[in-house]
PDB file of C-alpha atoms in Angstrom:
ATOM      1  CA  UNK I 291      74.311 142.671  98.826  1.00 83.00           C
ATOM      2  CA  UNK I 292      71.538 142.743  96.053  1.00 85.00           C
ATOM      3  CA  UNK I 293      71.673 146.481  95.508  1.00 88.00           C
ATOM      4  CA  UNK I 294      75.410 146.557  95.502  1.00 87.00           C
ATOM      5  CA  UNK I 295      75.621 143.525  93.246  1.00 85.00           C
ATOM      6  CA  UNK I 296      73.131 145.320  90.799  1.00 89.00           C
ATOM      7  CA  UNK I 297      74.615 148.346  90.836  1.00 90.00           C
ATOM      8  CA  UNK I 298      78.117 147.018  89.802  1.00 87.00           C
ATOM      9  CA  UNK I 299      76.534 144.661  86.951  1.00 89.00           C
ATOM     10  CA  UNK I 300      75.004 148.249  85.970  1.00 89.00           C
ATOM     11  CA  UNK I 301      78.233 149.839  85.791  1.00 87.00           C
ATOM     12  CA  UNK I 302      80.028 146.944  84.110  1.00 87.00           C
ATOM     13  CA  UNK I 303      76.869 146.511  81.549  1.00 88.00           C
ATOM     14  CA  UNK I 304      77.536 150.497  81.046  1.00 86.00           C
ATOM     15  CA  UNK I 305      80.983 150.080  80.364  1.00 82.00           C
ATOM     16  CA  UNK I 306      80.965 147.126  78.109  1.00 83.00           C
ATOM     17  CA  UNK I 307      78.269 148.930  75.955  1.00 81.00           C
ATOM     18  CA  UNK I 308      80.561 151.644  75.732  1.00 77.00           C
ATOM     19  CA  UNK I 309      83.150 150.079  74.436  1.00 76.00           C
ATOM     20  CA  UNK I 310      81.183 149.115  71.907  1.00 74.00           C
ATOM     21  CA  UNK I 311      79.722 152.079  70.448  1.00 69.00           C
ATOM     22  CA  UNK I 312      82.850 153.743  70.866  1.00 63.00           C
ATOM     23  CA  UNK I 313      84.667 150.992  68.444  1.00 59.00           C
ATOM     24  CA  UNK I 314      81.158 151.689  66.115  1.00 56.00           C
ATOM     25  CA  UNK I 315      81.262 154.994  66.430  1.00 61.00           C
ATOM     26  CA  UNK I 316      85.555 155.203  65.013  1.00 53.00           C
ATOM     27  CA  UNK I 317      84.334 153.250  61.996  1.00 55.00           C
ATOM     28  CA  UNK I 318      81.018 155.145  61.105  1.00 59.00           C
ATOM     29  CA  UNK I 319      82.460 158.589  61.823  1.00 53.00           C
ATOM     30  CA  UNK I 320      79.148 159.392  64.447  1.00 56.00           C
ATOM     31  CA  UNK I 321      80.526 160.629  67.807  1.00 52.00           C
ATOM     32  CA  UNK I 322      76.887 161.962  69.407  1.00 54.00           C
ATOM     33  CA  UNK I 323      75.309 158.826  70.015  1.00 56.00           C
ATOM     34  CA  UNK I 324      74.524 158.401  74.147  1.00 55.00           C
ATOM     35  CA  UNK I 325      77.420 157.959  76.370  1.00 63.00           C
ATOM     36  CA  UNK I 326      75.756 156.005  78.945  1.00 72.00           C
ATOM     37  CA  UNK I 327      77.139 156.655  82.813  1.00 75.00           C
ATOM     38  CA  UNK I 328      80.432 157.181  82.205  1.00 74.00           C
ATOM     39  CA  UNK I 329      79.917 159.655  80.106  1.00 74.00           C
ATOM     40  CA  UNK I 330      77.383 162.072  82.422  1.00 81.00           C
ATOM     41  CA  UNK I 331      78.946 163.354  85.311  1.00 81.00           C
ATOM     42  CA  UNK I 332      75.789 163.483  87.092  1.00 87.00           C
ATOM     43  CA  UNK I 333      74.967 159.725  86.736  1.00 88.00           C
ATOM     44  CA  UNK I 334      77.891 158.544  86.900  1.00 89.00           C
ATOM     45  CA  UNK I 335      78.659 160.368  90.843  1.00 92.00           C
ATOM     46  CA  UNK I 336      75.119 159.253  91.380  1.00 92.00           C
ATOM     47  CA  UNK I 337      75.512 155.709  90.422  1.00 92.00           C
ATOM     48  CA  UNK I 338      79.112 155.575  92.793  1.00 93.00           C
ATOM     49  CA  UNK I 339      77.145 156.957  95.642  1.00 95.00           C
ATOM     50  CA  UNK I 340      74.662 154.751  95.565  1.00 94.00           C
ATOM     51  CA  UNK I 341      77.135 152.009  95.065  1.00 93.00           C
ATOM     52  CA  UNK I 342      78.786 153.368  98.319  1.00 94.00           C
ATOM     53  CA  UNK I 343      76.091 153.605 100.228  1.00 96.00           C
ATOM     54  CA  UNK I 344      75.305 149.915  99.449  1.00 94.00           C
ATOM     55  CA  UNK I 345      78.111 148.476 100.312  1.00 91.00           C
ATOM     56  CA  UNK I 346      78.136 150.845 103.636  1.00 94.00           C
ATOM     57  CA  UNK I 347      74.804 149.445 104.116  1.00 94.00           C
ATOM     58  CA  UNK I 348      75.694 146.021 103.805  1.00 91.00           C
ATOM     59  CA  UNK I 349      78.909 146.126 106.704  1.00 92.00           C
ATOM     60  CA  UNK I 350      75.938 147.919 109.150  1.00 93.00           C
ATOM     61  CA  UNK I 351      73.722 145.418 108.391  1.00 92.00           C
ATOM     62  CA  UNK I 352      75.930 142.758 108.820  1.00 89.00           C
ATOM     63  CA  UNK I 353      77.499 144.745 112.264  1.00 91.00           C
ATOM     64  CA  UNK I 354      73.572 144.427 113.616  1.00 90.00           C
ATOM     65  CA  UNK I 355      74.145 140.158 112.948  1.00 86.00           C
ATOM     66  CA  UNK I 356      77.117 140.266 115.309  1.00 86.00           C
ATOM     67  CA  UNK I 357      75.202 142.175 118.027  1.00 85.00           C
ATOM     68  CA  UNK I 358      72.157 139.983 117.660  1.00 82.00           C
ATOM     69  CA  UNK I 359      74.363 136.687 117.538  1.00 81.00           C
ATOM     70  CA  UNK I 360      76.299 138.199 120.618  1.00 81.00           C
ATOM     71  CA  UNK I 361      73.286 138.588 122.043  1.00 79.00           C
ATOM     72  CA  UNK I 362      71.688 135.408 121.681  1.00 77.00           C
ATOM     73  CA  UNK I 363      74.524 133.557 122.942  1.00 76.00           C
ATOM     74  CA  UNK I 364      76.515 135.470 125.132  1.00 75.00           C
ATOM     75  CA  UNK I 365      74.664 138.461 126.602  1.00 68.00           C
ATOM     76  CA  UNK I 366      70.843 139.888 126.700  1.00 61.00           C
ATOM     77  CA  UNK I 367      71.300 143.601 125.553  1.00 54.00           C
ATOM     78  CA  UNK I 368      68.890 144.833 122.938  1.00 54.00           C
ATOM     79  CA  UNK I 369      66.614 141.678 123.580  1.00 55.00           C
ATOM     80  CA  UNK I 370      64.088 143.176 126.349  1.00 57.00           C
ATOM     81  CA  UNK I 371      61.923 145.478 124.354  1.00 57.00           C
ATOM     82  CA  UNK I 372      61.462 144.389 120.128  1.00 63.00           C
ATOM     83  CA  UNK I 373      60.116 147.508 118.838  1.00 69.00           C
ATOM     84  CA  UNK I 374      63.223 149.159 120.353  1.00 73.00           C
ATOM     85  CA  UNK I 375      65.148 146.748 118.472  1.00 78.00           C
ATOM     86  CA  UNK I 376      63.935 147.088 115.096  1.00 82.00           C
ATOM     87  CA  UNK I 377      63.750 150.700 115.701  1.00 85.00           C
ATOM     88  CA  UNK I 378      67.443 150.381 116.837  1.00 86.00           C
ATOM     89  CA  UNK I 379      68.386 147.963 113.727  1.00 89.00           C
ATOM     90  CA  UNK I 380      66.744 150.087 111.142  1.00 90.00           C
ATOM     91  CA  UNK I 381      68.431 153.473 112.225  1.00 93.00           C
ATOM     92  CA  UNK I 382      71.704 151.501 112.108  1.00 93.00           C
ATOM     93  CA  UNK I 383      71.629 149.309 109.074  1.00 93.00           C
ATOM     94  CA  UNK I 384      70.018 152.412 106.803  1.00 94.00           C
ATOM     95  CA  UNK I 385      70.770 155.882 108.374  1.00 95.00           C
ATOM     96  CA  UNK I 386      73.917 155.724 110.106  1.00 94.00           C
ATOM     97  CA  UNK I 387      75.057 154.507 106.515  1.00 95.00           C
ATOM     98  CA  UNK I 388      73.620 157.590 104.520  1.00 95.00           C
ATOM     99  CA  UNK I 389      75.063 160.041 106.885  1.00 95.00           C
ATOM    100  CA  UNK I 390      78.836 158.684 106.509  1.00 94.00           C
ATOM    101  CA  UNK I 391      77.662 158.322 102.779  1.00 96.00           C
ATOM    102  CA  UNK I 392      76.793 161.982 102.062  1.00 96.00           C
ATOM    103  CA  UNK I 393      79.575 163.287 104.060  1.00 96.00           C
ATOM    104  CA  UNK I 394      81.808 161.451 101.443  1.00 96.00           C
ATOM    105  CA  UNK I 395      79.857 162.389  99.199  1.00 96.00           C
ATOM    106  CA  UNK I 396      79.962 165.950  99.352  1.00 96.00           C
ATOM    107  CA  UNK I 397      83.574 166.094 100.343  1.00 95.00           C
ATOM    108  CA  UNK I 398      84.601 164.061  97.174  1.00 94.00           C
ATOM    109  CA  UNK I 399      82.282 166.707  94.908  1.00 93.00           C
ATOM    110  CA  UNK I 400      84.420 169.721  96.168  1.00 93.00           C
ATOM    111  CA  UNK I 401      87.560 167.693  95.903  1.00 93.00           C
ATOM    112  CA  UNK I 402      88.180 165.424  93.230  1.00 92.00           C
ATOM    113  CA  UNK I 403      88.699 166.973  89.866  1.00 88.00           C
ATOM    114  CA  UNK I 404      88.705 163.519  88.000  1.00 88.00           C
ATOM    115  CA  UNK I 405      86.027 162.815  85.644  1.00 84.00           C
ATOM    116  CA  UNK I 406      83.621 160.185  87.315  1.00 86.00           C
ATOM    117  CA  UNK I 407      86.236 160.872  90.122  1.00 90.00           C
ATOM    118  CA  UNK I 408      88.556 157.710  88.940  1.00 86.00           C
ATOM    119  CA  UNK I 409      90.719 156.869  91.465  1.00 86.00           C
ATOM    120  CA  UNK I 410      88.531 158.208  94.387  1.00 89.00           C
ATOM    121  CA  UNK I 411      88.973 155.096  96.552  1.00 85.00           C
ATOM    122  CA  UNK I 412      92.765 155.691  96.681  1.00 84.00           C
ATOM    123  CA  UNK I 413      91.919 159.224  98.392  1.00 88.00           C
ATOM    124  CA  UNK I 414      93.006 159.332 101.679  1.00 89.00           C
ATOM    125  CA  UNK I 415      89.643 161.239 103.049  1.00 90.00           C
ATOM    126  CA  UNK I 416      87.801 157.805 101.068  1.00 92.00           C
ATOM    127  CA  UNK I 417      88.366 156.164 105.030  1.00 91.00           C
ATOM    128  CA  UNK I 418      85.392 158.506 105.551  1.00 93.00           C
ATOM    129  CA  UNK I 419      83.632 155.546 104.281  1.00 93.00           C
ATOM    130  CA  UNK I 420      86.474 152.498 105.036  1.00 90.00           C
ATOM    131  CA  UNK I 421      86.708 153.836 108.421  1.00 90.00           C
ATOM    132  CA  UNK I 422      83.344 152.613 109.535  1.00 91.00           C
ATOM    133  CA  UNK I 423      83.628 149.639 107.867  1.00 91.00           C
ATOM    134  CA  UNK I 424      86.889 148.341 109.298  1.00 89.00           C
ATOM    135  CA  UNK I 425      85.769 149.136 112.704  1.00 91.00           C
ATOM    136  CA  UNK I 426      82.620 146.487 112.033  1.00 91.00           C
ATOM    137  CA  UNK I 427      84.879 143.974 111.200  1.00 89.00           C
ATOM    138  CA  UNK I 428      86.907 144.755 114.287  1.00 88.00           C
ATOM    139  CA  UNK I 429      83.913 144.568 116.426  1.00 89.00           C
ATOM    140  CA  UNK I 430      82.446 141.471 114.722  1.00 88.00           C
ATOM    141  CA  UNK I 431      86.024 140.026 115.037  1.00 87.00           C
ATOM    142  CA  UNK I 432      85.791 140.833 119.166  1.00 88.00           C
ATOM    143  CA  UNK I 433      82.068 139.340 118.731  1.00 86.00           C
ATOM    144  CA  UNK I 434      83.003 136.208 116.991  1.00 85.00           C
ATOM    145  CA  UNK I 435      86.192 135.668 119.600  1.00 85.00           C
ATOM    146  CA  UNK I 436      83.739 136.247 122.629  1.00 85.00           C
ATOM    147  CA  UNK I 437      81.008 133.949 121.189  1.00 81.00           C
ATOM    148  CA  UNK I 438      83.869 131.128 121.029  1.00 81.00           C
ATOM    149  CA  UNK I 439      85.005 132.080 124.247  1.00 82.00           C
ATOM    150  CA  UNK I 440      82.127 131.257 126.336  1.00 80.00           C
ATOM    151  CA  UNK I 441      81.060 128.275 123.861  1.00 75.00           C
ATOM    152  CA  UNK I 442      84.648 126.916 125.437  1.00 75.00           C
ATOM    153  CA  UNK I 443      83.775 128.365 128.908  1.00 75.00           C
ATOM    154  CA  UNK I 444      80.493 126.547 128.681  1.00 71.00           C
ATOM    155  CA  UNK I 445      82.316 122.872 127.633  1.00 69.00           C
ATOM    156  CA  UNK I 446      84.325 122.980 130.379  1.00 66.00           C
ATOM    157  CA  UNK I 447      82.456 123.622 133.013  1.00 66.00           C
ATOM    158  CA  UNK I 448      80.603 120.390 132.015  1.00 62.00           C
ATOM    159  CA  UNK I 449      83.290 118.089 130.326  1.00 57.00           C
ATOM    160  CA  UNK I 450      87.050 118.050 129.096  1.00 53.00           C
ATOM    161  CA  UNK I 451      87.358 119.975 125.698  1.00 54.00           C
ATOM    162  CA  UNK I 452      87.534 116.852 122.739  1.00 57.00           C
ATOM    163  CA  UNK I 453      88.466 117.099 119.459  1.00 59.00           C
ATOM    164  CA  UNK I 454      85.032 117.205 117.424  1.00 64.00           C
ATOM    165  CA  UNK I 455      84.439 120.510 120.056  1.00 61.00           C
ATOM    166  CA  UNK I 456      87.232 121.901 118.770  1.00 63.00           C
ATOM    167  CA  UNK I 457      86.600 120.673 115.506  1.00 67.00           C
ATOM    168  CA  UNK I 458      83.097 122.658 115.826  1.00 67.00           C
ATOM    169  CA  UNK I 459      84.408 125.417 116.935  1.00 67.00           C
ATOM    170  CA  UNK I 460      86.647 125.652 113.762  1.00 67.00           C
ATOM    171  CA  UNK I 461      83.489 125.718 111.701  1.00 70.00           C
ATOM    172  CA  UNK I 462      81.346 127.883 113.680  1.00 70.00           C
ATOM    173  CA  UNK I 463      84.332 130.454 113.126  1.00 72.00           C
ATOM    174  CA  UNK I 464      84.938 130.095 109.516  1.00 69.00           C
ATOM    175  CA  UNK I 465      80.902 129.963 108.709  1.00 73.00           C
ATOM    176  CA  UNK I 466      80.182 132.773 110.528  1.00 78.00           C
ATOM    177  CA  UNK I 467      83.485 135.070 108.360  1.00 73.00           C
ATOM    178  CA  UNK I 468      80.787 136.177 105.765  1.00 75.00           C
ATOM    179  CA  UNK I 469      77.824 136.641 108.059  1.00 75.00           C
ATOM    180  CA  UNK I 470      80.116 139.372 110.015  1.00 79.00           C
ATOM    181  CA  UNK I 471      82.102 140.436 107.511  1.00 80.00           C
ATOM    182  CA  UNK I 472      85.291 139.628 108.590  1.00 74.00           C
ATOM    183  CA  UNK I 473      86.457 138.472 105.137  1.00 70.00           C
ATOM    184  CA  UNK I 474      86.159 141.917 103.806  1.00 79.00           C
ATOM    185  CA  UNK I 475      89.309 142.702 106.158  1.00 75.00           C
ATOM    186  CA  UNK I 476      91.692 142.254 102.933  1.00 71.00           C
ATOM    187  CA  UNK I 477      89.583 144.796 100.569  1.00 72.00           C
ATOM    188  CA  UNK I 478      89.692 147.634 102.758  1.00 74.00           C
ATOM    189  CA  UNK I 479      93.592 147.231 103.587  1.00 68.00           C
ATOM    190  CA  UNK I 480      96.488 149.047 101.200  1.00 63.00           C
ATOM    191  CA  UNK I 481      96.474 147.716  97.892  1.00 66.00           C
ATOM    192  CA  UNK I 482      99.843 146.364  97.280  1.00 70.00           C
ATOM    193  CA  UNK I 483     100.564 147.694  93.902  1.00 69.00           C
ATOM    194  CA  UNK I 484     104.406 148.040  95.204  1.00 73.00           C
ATOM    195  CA  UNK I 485     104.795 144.572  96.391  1.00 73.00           C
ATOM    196  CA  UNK I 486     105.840 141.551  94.565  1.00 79.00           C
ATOM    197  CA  UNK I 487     104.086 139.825  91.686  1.00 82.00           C
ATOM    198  CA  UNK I 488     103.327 136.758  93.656  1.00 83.00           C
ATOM    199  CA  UNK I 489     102.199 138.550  96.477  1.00 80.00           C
ATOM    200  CA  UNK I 490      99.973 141.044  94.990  1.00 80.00           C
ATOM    201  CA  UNK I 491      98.077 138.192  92.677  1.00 82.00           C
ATOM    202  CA  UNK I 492      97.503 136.078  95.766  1.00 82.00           C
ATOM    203  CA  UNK I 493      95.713 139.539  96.697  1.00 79.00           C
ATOM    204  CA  UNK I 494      94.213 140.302  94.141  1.00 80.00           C
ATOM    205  CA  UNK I 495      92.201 136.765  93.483  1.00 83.00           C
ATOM    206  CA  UNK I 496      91.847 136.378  97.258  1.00 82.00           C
ATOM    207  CA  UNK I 497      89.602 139.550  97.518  1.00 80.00           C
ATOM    208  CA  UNK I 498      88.151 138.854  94.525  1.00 78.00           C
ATOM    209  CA  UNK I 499      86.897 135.502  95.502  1.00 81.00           C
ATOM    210  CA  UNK I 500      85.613 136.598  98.626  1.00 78.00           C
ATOM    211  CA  UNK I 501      83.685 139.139  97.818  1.00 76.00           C
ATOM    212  CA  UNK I 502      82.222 138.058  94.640  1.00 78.00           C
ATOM    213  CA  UNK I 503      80.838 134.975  96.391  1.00 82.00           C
ATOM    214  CA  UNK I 504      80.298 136.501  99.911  1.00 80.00           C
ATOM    215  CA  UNK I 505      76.619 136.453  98.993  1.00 80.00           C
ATOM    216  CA  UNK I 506      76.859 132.682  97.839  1.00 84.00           C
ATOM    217  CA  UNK I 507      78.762 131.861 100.934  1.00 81.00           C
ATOM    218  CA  UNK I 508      76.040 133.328 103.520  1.00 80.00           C
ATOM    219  CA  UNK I 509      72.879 131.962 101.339  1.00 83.00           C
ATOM    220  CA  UNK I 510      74.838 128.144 101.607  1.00 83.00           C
ATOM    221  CA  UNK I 511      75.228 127.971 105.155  1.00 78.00           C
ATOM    222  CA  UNK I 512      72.441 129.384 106.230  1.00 77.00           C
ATOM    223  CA  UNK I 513      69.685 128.951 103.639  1.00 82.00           C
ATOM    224  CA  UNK I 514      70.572 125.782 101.689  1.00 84.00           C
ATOM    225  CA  UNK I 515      72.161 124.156 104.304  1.00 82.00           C
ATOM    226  CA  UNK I 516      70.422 125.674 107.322  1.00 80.00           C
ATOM    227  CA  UNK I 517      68.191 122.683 108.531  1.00 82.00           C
ATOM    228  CA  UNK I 518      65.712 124.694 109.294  1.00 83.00           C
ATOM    229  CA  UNK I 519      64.855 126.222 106.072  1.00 83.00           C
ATOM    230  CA  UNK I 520      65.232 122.331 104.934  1.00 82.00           C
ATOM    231  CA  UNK I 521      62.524 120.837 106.862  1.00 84.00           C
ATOM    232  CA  UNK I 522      60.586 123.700 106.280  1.00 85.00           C
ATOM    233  CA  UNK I 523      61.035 123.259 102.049  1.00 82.00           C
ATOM    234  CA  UNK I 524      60.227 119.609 102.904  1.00 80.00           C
ATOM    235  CA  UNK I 525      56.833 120.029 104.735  1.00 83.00           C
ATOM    236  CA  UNK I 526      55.664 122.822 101.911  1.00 77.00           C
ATOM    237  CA  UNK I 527      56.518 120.454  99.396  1.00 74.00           C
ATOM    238  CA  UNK I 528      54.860 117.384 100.832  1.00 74.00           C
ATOM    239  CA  UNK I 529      51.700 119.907 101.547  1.00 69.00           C
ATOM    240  CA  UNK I 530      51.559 120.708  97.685  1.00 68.00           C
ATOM    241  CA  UNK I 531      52.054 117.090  96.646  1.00 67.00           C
ATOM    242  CA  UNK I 532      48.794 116.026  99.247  1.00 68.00           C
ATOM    243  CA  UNK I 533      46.816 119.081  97.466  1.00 65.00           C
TER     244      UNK I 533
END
């Protein structure tokens, strides 16, 4: 989420900037000052690539949570052997990634004749990349439905289901949406640039909301709020106010 977050504030930063000397640049006359990314072909495919591969990254990564969450609480898979784990994790959350990545990559470079290839996520061979991702959040989804069903298997076999359990349950599901992923579902589908104004800006700020503060979302619950990392803030700070 870091790398894809700096990458875009790159690009933005880029553009702004641009803007600017190009407004300069009508009023002095001088049109061979630096054009920054947008400008150089080669940085600027480099720069989407990378921001590809991030985000890429990012659904794997967040595909190995569901597995190890599934795991935990439903089924011992990948749990006998750790090495083989990591191993497993790392050749998922960082290769797997790059290969869908450069396959884009170097279909896009023979293909699109745009400069900086504008448009290139409205290509229909861009579900090179979306494909992956939407079957993540598929999987996650069947993860984060089996994880509820035996949490509700589990209740019943000892009690009657009550209200805070379902209540629970509600929250489990929604906290766990950014962990896996799941909120991205609305980013990858159709934009609806044909459908109604009303619709299409209930879209619009939806996706924007969620994936601007999908990183905010995941550090609340489970770093501000996780009562773990709480008690452990608490016993660091009461160690530095002894010293």
């Amino acid at each position: 989420m870091l790398l894809q977050v700096s990458i875009r504030m790159l690009l933005y930063l880029d553009e702004r900037l641009m803007t600017a000397w190009s407004a300069a640049d009508r009023m002095t006359g001088d049109l061979n000052s630096w054009r920054g990314f947008s400008e150089t072909n080669g940085l600027c495919h480099l720069m989407i690539v990378l921001l590809e591969y991030s985000k890429t990254g990012m659904f794997h990564w967040m595909f190995i949570e569901g597995i190890h969450l599934h795991n935990i609480l439903v089924v011992n898979v990948f749990l006998s052997n750790s090495n083989r784990n990591q191993h497993f994790y790392l050749f998922v959350g960082w290769i797997l990634p790059l290969l869908s990545t450069f396959i884009w990559a170097i279909v896009s470079y023979f293909t699109i004749e745009s400069h900086c290839w504008y448009g290139y996520n409205h290509e229909s061979y861009f579900w090179i990349q979306e494909g992956p991702r939407l079957f993540i959040i598929v999987f996650n989804l069947v993860f984060l439905v089996n994880i509820l069903r035996m949490l509700l298997a589990r209740r019943e076999s000892s009690t009657s289901p009550s209200s805070s359990f379902v209540r629970t349950s509600i929250k489990i599901a929604l906290v766990l949406q950014p962990l896996l992923g799941i909120s991205n579902f609305l980013q990858i589908i159709d934009s609806p640039y044909d459908a109604g104004v009303v619709y299409f800006t209930f879209w619009s700020f939806t996706t924007s909301l969620l994936a601007s503060f999908q990183g905010f979302f995941v550090a609340l619950f489970y770093c501000i709020l996780n009562r773990d990392v709480s008690h452990f803030l608490f016993r660091v700070y009461a160690v530095d106010l002894e010293k």
